[in-house]
C-alpha positions as protocol buffer text, in pm:
chain_id: "A"
residue {
  index: 1
  type: MET
  ca { x: 2764 y: 405 z: 1691 }
}
residue {
  index: 2
  type: GLU
  ca { x: 2523 y: 531 z: 1425 }
}
residue {
  index: 3
  type: LYS
  ca { x: 2511 y: 185 z: 1261 }
}
residue {
  index: 4
  type: SER
  ca { x: 2358 y: 38 z: 1578 }
}
residue {
  index: 5
  type: LEU
  ca { x: 2060 y: 276 z: 1563 }
}
residue {
  index: 6
  type: PRO
  ca { x: 1735 y: 134 z: 1427 }
}
residue {
  index: 7
  type: ILE
  ca { x: 1662 y: 228 z: 1067 }
}
residue {
  index: 8
  type: LYS
  ca { x: 1384 y: 474 z: 1162 }
}
residue {
  index: 9
  type: GLU
  ca { x: 1615 y: 671 z: 1394 }
}
residue {
  index: 10
  type: ARG
  ca { x: 1906 y: 669 z: 1146 }
}
residue {
  index: 11
  type: PHE
  ca { x: 1673 y: 784 z: 870 }
}
residue {
  index: 12
  type: GLU
  ca { x: 1526 y: 1065 z: 1078 }
}
residue {
  index: 13
  type: GLY
  ca { x: 1882 y: 1183 z: 1151 }
}
residue {
  index: 14
  type: VAL
  ca { x: 1957 y: 1193 z: 778 }
}
residue {
  index: 15
  type: VAL
  ca { x: 1637 y: 1393 z: 714 }
}
residue {
  index: 16
  type: LYS
  ca { x: 1726 y: 1648 z: 984 }
}
residue {
  index: 17
  type: LYS
  ca { x: 2074 y: 1693 z: 834 }
}
residue {
  index: 18
  type: SER
  ca { x: 1949 y: 1707 z: 474 }
}
residue {
  index: 19
  type: PHE
  ca { x: 1647 y: 1930 z: 536 }
}
residue {
  index: 20
  type: PRO
  ca { x: 1703 y: 2121 z: 864 }
}
residue {
  index: 21
  type: ASP
  ca { x: 1408 y: 2357 z: 811 }
}
residue {
  index: 22
  type: LEU
  ca { x: 1164 y: 2085 z: 703 }
}
residue {
  index: 23
  type: VAL
  ca { x: 860 y: 1997 z: 914 }
}
residue {
  index: 24
  type: PHE
  ca { x: 851 y: 1621 z: 883 }
}
residue {
  index: 25
  type: TYR
  ca { x: 640 y: 1344 z: 1042 }
}
residue {
  index: 26
  type: HIS
  ca { x: 688 y: 972 z: 988 }
}
residue {
  index: 27
  type: HIS
  ca { x: 389 y: 754 z: 1067 }
}
residue {
  index: 28
  type: ILE
  ca { x: 386 y: 374 z: 1052 }
}
residue {
  index: 29
  type: GLU
  ca { x: 42 y: 219 z: 1023 }
}
residue {
  index: 30
  type: GLU
  ca { x: 34 y: -149 z: 1116 }
}
residue {
  index: 31
  type: MET
  ca { x: -219 y: -359 z: 928 }
}
residue {
  index: 32
  type: LYS
  ca { x: -140 y: -676 z: 740 }
}
residue {
  index: 33
  type: GLY
  ca { x: 211 y: -528 z: 734 }
}
residue {
  index: 34
  type: SER
  ca { x: 370 y: -189 z: 783 }
}
residue {
  index: 35
  type: ILE
  ca { x: 251 y: 110 z: 583 }
}
residue {
  index: 36
  type: ASN
  ca { x: 495 y: 400 z: 602 }
}
residue {
  index: 37
  type: VAL
  ca { x: 354 y: 749 z: 559 }
}
residue {
  index: 38
  type: PHE
  ca { x: 578 y: 1054 z: 549 }
}
residue {
  index: 39
  type: PHE
  ca { x: 407 y: 1389 z: 605 }
}
residue {
  index: 40
  type: ILE
  ca { x: 604 y: 1692 z: 487 }
}
residue {
  index: 41
  type: GLU
  ca { x: 485 y: 2047 z: 553 }
}
residue {
  index: 42
  type: LEU
  ca { x: 605 y: 2303 z: 302 }
}
residue {
  index: 43
  type: PRO
  ca { x: 529 y: 2677 z: 298 }
}
residue {
  index: 44
  type: ASN
  ca { x: 478 y: 2733 z: -75 }
}
residue {
  index: 45
  type: GLU
  ca { x: 479 y: 2589 z: -426 }
}
residue {
  index: 46
  type: GLU
  ca { x: 834 y: 2703 z: -500 }
}
residue {
  index: 47
  type: ARG
  ca { x: 969 y: 2507 z: -205 }
}
residue {
  index: 48
  type: LEU
  ca { x: 767 y: 2201 z: -313 }
}
residue {
  index: 49
  type: ARG
  ca { x: 902 y: 2229 z: -668 }
}
residue {
  index: 50
  type: GLU
  ca { x: 1256 y: 2258 z: -532 }
}
residue {
  index: 51
  type: LEU
  ca { x: 1243 y: 1972 z: -276 }
}
residue {
  index: 52
  type: TRP
  ca { x: 994 y: 1700 z: -370 }
}
residue {
  index: 53
  type: GLU
  ca { x: 1237 y: 1488 z: -575 }
}
residue {
  index: 54
  type: LYS
  ca { x: 1516 y: 1529 z: -320 }
}
residue {
  index: 55
  type: ILE
  ca { x: 1279 y: 1421 z: -41 }
}
residue {
  index: 56
  type: ARG
  ca { x: 1159 y: 1123 z: -245 }
}
residue {
  index: 57
  type: ASN
  ca { x: 1519 y: 1019 z: -312 }
}
residue {
  index: 58
  type: VAL
  ca { x: 1627 y: 1047 z: 53 }
}
residue {
  index: 59
  type: ILE
  ca { x: 1330 y: 833 z: 157 }
}
residue {
  index: 60
  type: ALA
  ca { x: 1407 y: 577 z: -115 }
}
residue {
  index: 61
  type: VAL
  ca { x: 1778 y: 547 z: -39 }
}
residue {
  index: 62
  type: TYR
  ca { x: 1790 y: 585 z: 337 }
}
residue {
  index: 63
  type: TYR
  ca { x: 1462 y: 422 z: 438 }
}
residue {
  index: 64
  type: GLN
  ca { x: 1286 y: 221 z: 167 }
}
residue {
  index: 65
  type: ASN
  ca { x: 1609 y: 50 z: 71 }
}
residue {
  index: 66
  type: HIS
  ca { x: 1614 y: -117 z: 416 }
}
residue {
  index: 67
  type: LEU
  ca { x: 1260 y: -255 z: 414 }
}
residue {
  index: 68
  type: LYS
  ca { x: 1224 y: -632 z: 410 }
}
residue {
  index: 69
  type: THR
  ca { x: 882 y: -729 z: 273 }
}
residue {
  index: 70
  type: ASP
  ca { x: 712 y: -657 z: -58 }
}
residue {
  index: 71
  type: PHE
  ca { x: 412 y: -523 z: 134 }
}
residue {
  index: 72
  type: GLU
  ca { x: 630 y: -260 z: 304 }
}
residue {
  index: 73
  type: LEU
  ca { x: 809 y: -173 z: -20 }
}
residue {
  index: 74
  type: TRP
  ca { x: 482 y: -119 z: -206 }
}
residue {
  index: 75
  type: ASN
  ca { x: 313 y: 76 z: 72 }
}
residue {
  index: 76
  type: ILE
  ca { x: 514 y: 393 z: 113 }
}
residue {
  index: 77
  type: TYR
  ca { x: 334 y: 725 z: 92 }
}
residue {
  index: 78
  type: ILE
  ca { x: 473 y: 1078 z: 91 }
}
residue {
  index: 79
  type: VAL
  ca { x: 213 y: 1342 z: 171 }
}
residue {
  index: 80
  type: PHE
  ca { x: 316 y: 1698 z: 92 }
}
residue {
  index: 81
  type: VAL
  ca { x: 101 y: 1944 z: 286 }
}
residue {
  index: 82
  type: LEU
  ca { x: 88 y: 2313 z: 190 }
}
residue {
  index: 83
  type: PRO
  ca { x: -125 y: 2606 z: 308 }
}
residue {
  index: 84
  type: VAL
  ca { x: -137 y: 2748 z: -47 }
}
residue {
  index: 85
  type: THR
  ca { x: -284 y: 2629 z: -376 }
}
residue {
  index: 86
  type: VAL
  ca { x: -47 y: 2427 z: -594 }
}
residue {
  index: 87
  type: SER
  ca { x: -68 y: 2441 z: -974 }
}
residue {
  index: 88
  type: ASN
  ca { x: -235 y: 2145 z: -1139 }
}
residue {
  index: 89
  type: GLU
  ca { x: 75 y: 2085 z: -1353 }
}
residue {
  index: 90
  type: LEU
  ca { x: 306 y: 2045 z: -1052 }
}
residue {
  index: 91
  type: LYS
  ca { x: 51 y: 1839 z: -861 }
}
residue {
  index: 92
  type: TYR
  ca { x: 9 y: 1608 z: -1163 }
}
residue {
  index: 93
  type: LYS
  ca { x: 385 y: 1571 z: -1207 }
}
residue {
  index: 94
  type: ILE
  ca { x: 440 y: 1480 z: -840 }
}
residue {
  index: 95
  type: GLU
  ca { x: 139 y: 1253 z: -794 }
}
residue {
  index: 96
  type: ASN
  ca { x: 209 y: 1062 z: -1116 }
}
residue {
  index: 97
  type: ASP
  ca { x: 576 y: 1006 z: -1041 }
}
residue {
  index: 98
  type: GLN
  ca { x: 608 y: 629 z: -1004 }
}
residue {
  index: 99
  type: LEU
  ca { x: 955 y: 615 z: -854 }
}
residue {
  index: 100
  type: SER
  ca { x: 977 y: 464 z: -504 }
}
residue {
  index: 101
  type: SER
  ca { x: 648 y: 569 z: -348 }
}
residue {
  index: 102
  type: ARG
  ca { x: 302 y: 709 z: -388 }
}
residue {
  index: 103
  type: LYS
  ca { x: 299 y: 1086 z: -355 }
}
residue {
  index: 104
  type: ILE
  ca { x: 3 y: 1299 z: -254 }
}
residue {
  index: 105
  type: VAL
  ca { x: -15 y: 1678 z: -261 }
}
residue {
  index: 106
  type: VAL
  ca { x: -259 y: 1832 z: -15 }
}
residue {
  index: 107
  type: ASP
  ca { x: -283 y: 2200 z: -92 }
}
residue {
  index: 108
  type: SER
  ca { x: -485 y: 2485 z: 60 }
}
residue {
  index: 109
  type: PHE
  ca { x: -455 y: 2305 z: 392 }
}
residue {
  index: 110
  type: GLU
  ca { x: -548 y: 2547 z: 669 }
}
residue {
  index: 111
  type: LYS
  ca { x: -539 y: 2319 z: 973 }
}
residue {
  index: 112
  type: LYS
  ca { x: -251 y: 2249 z: 1205 }
}
residue {
  index: 113
  type: LEU
  ca { x: -82 y: 1921 z: 1108 }
}
residue {
  index: 114
  type: ASP
  ca { x: -115 y: 1752 z: 1446 }
}
residue {
  index: 115
  type: GLU
  ca { x: -171 y: 1384 z: 1516 }
}
residue {
  index: 116
  type: LYS
  ca { x: -549 y: 1407 z: 1467 }
}
residue {
  index: 117
  type: THR
  ca { x: -526 y: 1586 z: 1132 }
}
residue {
  index: 118
  type: ARG
  ca { x: -259 y: 1341 z: 1013 }
}
residue {
  index: 119
  type: LYS
  ca { x: -494 y: 1053 z: 1097 }
}
residue {
  index: 120
  type: ASP
  ca { x: -775 y: 1236 z: 913 }
}
residue {
  index: 121
  type: LEU
  ca { x: -549 y: 1272 z: 608 }
}
residue {
  index: 122
  type: LEU
  ca { x: -464 y: 903 z: 629 }
}
residue {
  index: 123
  type: SER
  ca { x: -829 y: 804 z: 619 }
}
residue {
  index: 124
  type: THR
  ca { x: -905 y: 1056 z: 342 }
}
residue {
  index: 125
  type: TYR
  ca { x: -618 y: 977 z: 105 }
}
residue {
  index: 126
  type: ILE
  ca { x: -504 y: 629 z: 201 }
}
residue {
  index: 127
  type: ASN
  ca { x: -757 y: 352 z: 247 }
}
residue {
  index: 128
  type: ASN
  ca { x: -652 y: 229 z: 586 }
}
residue {
  index: 129
  type: GLU
  ca { x: -969 y: 32 z: 637 }
}
residue {
  index: 130
  type: LEU
  ca { x: -798 y: -281 z: 506 }
}
residue {
  index: 131
  type: SER
  ca { x: -964 y: -514 z: 749 }
}
residue {
  index: 132
  type: LEU
  ca { x: -1021 y: -812 z: 528 }
}
residue {
  index: 133
  type: PRO
  ca { x: -1320 y: -1036 z: 587 }
}
residue {
  index: 134
  type: ASP
  ca { x: -1272 y: -1393 z: 700 }
}
residue {
  index: 135
  type: THR
  ca { x: -1177 y: -1558 z: 371 }
}
residue {
  index: 136
  type: ASP
  ca { x: -1326 y: -1901 z: 446 }
}
residue {
  index: 137
  type: LYS
  ca { x: -1668 y: -1751 z: 519 }
}
residue {
  index: 138
  type: LYS
  ca { x: -1641 y: -1524 z: 217 }
}
residue {
  index: 139
  type: LYS
  ca { x: -1555 y: -1822 z: -9 }
}
residue {
  index: 140
  type: GLU
  ca { x: -1847 y: -2024 z: 123 }
}
residue {
  index: 141
  type: ASN
  ca { x: -2085 y: -1734 z: 65 }
}
residue {
  index: 142
  type: GLN
  ca { x: -1954 y: -1686 z: -289 }
}
residue {
  index: 143
  type: LEU
  ca { x: -1985 y: -2055 z: -369 }
}
residue {
  index: 144
  type: SER
  ca { x: -2335 y: -2080 z: -230 }
}
residue {
  index: 145
  type: ALA
  ca { x: -2446 y: -1759 z: -402 }
}
residue {
  index: 146
  type: TYR
  ca { x: -2352 y: -1887 z: -748 }
}
residue {
  index: 147
  type: THR
  ca { x: -2504 y: -2188 z: -913 }
}
residue {
  index: 148
  type: SER
  ca { x: -2436 y: -2363 z: -1241 }
}
residue {
  index: 149
  type: ASP
  ca { x: -2529 y: -2681 z: -1422 }
}
residue {
  index: 150
  type: SER
  ca { x: -2165 y: -2733 z: -1517 }
}
residue {
  index: 151
  type: LYS
  ca { x: -2016 y: -3064 z: -1407 }
}
residue {
  index: 152
  type: VAL
  ca { x: -1686 y: -2889 z: -1326 }
}
residue {
  index: 153
  type: PHE
  ca { x: -1870 y: -2642 z: -1101 }
}
residue {
  index: 154
  type: SER
  ca { x: -2046 y: -2929 z: -930 }
}
residue {
  index: 155
  type: ILE
  ca { x: -1711 y: -3099 z: -858 }
}
residue {
  index: 156
  type: ILE
  ca { x: -1552 y: -2779 z: -729 }
}
residue {
  index: 157
  type: ASN
  ca { x: -1852 y: -2689 z: -515 }
}
residue {
  index: 158
  type: THR
  ca { x: -1873 y: -3035 z: -358 }
}
residue {
  index: 159
  type: ARG
  ca { x: -1497 y: -3061 z: -292 }
}
residue {
  index: 160
  type: ALA
  ca { x: -1472 y: -2705 z: -150 }
}
residue {
  index: 161
  type: LYS
  ca { x: -1719 y: -2793 z: 123 }
}
residue {
  index: 162
  type: ASN
  ca { x: -1554 y: -3123 z: 217 }
}
residue {
  index: 163
  type: GLN
  ca { x: -1175 y: -3084 z: 197 }
}
residue {
  index: 164
  type: ARG
  ca { x: -904 y: -2823 z: 264 }
}
residue {
  index: 165
  type: GLY
  ca { x: -544 y: -2763 z: 161 }
}
residue {
  index: 166
  type: LYS
  ca { x: -312 y: -2936 z: -83 }
}
residue {
  index: 167
  type: ASP
  ca { x: -503 y: -3265 z: -75 }
}
residue {
  index: 168
  type: GLN
  ca { x: -815 y: -3076 z: -183 }
}
residue {
  index: 169
  type: LEU
  ca { x: -638 y: -2932 z: -488 }
}
residue {
  index: 170
  type: GLU
  ca { x: -490 y: -3262 z: -599 }
}
residue {
  index: 171
  type: SER
  ca { x: -822 y: -3438 z: -557 }
}
residue {
  index: 172
  type: LEU
  ca { x: -1002 y: -3154 z: -733 }
}
residue {
  index: 173
  type: TYR
  ca { x: -763 y: -3160 z: -1031 }
}
residue {
  index: 174
  type: SER
  ca { x: -797 y: -3538 z: -1061 }
}
residue {
  index: 175
  type: SER
  ca { x: -1176 y: -3523 z: -1050 }
}
residue {
  index: 176
  type: ILE
  ca { x: -1197 y: -3243 z: -1305 }
}
residue {
  index: 177
  type: LEU
  ca { x: -953 y: -3417 z: -1543 }
}
residue {
  index: 178
  type: LYS
  ca { x: -1146 y: -3741 z: -1510 }
}
residue {
  index: 179
  type: GLU
  ca { x: -1475 y: -3563 z: -1585 }
}
residue {
  index: 180
  type: LEU
  ca { x: -1327 y: -3378 z: -1884 }
}
residue {
  index: 181
  type: ARG
  ca { x: -1184 y: -3704 z: -2025 }
}
residue {
  index: 182
  type: ASN
  ca { x: -1528 y: -3868 z: -1989 }
}
residue {
  index: 183
  type: GLU
  ca { x: -1688 y: -3575 z: -2168 }
}
residue {
  index: 184
  type: ASN
  ca { x: -1428 y: -3596 z: -2447 }
}
residue {
  index: 185
  type: ARG
  ca { x: -1498 y: -3967 z: -2498 }
}
residue {
  index: 186
  type: LYS
  ca { x: -1872 y: -3903 z: -2514 }
}
residue {
  index: 187
  type: GLY
  ca { x: -1854 y: -3603 z: -2741 }
}
């Protein structure tokens, strides 16, 4: 029966069994893909020192291992939240650990870790303003903002305004090669 549960529910069951006293929140932010953020409340530095690698490993094996896209695999965050100050050495060790996920230690945190404060932490520590501008408009603005006397630039600039897709690239390559061959013959 457990195999039929969705991965999120199975994983949360594993976390409850592995860390019964742990205060744990799993947030999935949908953007250009899923960003998984795990918030873990710990009471003190000793508990953080004892558990952070175990927590990271459980997340990697029982959750991250089941993700499908590169975007999801590369966008996993573990946020350790503590009401006390954490030594710089431990913070550095945790936050610079490159295995499986990005880790963030938020110490001296005096607020209640409710939905609003979790969203505040997201916006503070994780840039979730990933709304990308319309790329076609951005490309046009970049092309029109830059000018050059180069013949290659002239070809690219003219073709970029007139054609799109694979045909554009093939035509562009042909035109540039032709121009470079002409220049070689002249020079």
